XYZ file of C-alpha atoms in Angstrom:
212
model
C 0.000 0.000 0.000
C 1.043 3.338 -1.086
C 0.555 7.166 -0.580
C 1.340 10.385 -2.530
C 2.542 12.363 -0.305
C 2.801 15.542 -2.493
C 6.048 13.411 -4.773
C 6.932 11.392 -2.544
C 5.582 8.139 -2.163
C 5.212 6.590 1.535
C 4.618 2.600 1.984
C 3.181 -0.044 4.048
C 4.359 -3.097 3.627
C 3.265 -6.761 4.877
C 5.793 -9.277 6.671
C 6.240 -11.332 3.766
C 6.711 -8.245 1.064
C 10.120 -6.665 -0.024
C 10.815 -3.861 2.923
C 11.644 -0.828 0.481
C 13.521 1.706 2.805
C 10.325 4.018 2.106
C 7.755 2.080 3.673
C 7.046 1.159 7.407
C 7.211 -2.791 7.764
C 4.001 -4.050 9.236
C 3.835 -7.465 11.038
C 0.252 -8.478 9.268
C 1.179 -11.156 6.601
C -1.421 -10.104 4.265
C -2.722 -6.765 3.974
C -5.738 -7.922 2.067
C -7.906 -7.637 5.358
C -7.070 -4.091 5.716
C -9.303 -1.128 4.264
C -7.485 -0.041 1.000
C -8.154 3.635 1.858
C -5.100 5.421 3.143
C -4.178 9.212 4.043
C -2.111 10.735 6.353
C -3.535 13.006 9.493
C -1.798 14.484 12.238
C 0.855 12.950 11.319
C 0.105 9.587 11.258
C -1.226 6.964 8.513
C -4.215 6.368 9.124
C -5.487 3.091 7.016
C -9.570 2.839 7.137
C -10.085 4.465 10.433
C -7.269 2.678 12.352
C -3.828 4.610 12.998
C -0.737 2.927 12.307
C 1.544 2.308 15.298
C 5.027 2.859 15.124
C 6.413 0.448 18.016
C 10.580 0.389 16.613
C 12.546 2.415 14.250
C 15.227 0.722 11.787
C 18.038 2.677 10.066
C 17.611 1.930 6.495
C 20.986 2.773 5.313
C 23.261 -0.051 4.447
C 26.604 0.122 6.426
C 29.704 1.624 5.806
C 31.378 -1.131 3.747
C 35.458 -1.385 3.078
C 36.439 -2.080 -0.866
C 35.937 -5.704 -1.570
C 38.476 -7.612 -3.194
C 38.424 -10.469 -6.271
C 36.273 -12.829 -4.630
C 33.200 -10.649 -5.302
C 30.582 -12.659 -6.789
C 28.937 -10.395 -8.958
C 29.300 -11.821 -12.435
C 28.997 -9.221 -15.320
C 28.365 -11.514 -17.877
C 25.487 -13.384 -15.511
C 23.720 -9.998 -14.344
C 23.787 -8.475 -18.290
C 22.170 -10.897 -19.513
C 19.207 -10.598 -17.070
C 18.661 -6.499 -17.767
C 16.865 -7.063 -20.744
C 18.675 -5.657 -22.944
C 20.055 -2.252 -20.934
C 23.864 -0.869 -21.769
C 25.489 -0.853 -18.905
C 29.627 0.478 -19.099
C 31.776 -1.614 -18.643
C 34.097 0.363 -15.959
C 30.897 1.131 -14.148
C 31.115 4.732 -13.763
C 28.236 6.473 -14.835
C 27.824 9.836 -16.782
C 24.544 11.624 -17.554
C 24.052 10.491 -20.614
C 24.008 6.602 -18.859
C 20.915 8.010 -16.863
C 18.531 8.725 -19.946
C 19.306 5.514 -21.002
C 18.440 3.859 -17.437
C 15.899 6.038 -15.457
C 12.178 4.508 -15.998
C 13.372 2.101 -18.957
C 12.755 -1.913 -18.477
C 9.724 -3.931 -16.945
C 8.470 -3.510 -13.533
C 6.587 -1.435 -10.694
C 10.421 0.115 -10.097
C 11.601 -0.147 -13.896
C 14.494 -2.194 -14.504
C 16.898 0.707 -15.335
C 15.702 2.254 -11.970
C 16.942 -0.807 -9.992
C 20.186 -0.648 -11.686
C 20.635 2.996 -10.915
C 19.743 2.362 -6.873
C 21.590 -0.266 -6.684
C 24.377 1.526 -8.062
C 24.140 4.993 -5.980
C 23.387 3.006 -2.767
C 26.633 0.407 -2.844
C 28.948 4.154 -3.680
C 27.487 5.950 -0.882
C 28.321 2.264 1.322
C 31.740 2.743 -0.044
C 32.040 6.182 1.152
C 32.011 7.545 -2.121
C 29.152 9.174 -3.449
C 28.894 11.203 -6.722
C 27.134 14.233 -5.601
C 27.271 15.255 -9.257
C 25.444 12.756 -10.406
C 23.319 12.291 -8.173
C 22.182 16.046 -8.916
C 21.799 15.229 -12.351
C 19.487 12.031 -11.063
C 17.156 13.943 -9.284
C 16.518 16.224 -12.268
C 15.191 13.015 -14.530
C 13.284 11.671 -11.486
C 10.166 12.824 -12.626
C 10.299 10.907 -15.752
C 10.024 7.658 -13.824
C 6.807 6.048 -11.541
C 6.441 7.673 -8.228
C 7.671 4.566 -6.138
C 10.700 4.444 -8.158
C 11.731 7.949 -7.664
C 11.013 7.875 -4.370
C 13.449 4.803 -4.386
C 15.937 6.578 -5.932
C 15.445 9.855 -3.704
C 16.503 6.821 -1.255
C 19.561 5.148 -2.305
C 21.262 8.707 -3.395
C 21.471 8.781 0.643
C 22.160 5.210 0.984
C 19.239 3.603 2.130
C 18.498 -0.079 0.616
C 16.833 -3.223 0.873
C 17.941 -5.402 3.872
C 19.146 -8.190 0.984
C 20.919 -5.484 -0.748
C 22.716 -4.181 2.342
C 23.826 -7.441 3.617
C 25.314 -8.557 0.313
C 27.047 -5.160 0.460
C 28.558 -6.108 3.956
C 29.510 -9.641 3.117
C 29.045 -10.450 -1.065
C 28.882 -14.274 -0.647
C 26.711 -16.745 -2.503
C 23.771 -17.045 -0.403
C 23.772 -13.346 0.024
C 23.820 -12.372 -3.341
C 20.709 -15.395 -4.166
C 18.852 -13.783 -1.843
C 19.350 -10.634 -3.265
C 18.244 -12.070 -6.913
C 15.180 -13.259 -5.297
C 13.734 -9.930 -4.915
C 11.102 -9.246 -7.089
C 10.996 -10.573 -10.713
C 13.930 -8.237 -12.067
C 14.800 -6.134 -9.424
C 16.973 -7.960 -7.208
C 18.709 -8.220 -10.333
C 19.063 -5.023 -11.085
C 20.280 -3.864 -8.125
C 22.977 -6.502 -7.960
C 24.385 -4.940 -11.559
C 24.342 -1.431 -9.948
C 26.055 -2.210 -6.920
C 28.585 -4.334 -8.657
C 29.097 -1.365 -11.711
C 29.191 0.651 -8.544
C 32.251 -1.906 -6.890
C 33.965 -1.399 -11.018
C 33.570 2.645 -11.108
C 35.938 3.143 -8.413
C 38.926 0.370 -8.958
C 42.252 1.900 -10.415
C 41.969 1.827 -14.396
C 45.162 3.364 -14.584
C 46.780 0.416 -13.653
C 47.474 -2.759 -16.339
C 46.058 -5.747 -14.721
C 47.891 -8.722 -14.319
C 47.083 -11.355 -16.428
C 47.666 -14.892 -15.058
């Protein structure tokens, strides 16, 4: 369940869906059995005629990560193939021009080129190195995308992610980065691409690498 607030797009979620950093995380299963009118009063969401309690607050931002080495499982050829079709660079560092060809393109609620681009500012800004630049130039196309998705975006310029996406950030393993393919029909996906483009766009391409 979402809400417009005025561009920017506030969520509640059931236990078993994906906890996007922009939603509160309810502990109903289903949210079928809830009335599908929302609104915010008073500063609260009020769903039907029932409030929403907040009982615990979570820091959505993935932790400060160190650079990760050659074991990284992130596969280029393995994640390209499944972004239906999208041009990704190969160095992963991202220009303007990359965005047009990214923001609100491919399938899904958040378009595929959407989940590349979050995945991709959230794992810099892990890193400790966000492109303020870019990220400038991001928020100026974000209206060309679906409200959820820039409101998504709006969220991993700062760093905030999916728990899968920040615990493959903090330890990219196998199981980590399955569960983070498991999210959603394309976007786990896509976000695994970003952050790994992300991982490329900072290594030293300056220096030859050695070639076994």
């Amino acid at each position: 369940m979402y809400v417009d607030l005025d561009g920017w797009c506030l969520g509640l979620v059931s236990s078993t869906a994906s906890r996007v950093p922009c939603a509160l995380w309810s502990t109903l299963p289903d949210l079928g059995v809830l009335d599908p009118v929302a609104r915010v009063r008073d500063g609260l969401l009020v769903v039907g005629d029932r409030p929403v309690r907040i009982t615990r607050l979570v820091d959505p931002r993935a932790p400060r990560v160190g650079r990760h080495g050659e074991g990284s499982p992130w596969r280029p050829d393995t994640m390209t193939s499944a972004l239906d079709g999208l041009v990704l660079p190969a160095d992963g560092r991202l220009t303007p021009a990359d965005l047009d060809h990214l923001v609100g393109r491919g399938p899904g609620l958040t378009p595929l080129g959407d989940d590349v681009l979050a995945g991709w500012f959230t794992a810099r800004a892990a890193l400790g190195r966000p492109d303020d630049v870019l990220a400038a130039a991001l928020r100026g196309r974000l209206h060309t995308t679906t409200l959820l998705s820039a409101t998504l975006l709006d969220c991993a310029i700062r760093g905030e992610a999916l728990p899968q996406l920040a615990d493959w950030l903090a330890d990219p393993t196998g199981p980590t980065a399955d569960a983070l393919l498991a999210v959603g029909a394309t976007s786990g996906a896509g976000l695994l691409a970003g952050a790994g483009l992300a991982l490329a766009s900072i290594e030293d391409h300056t220096t030859p690498r050695r070639v076994a």
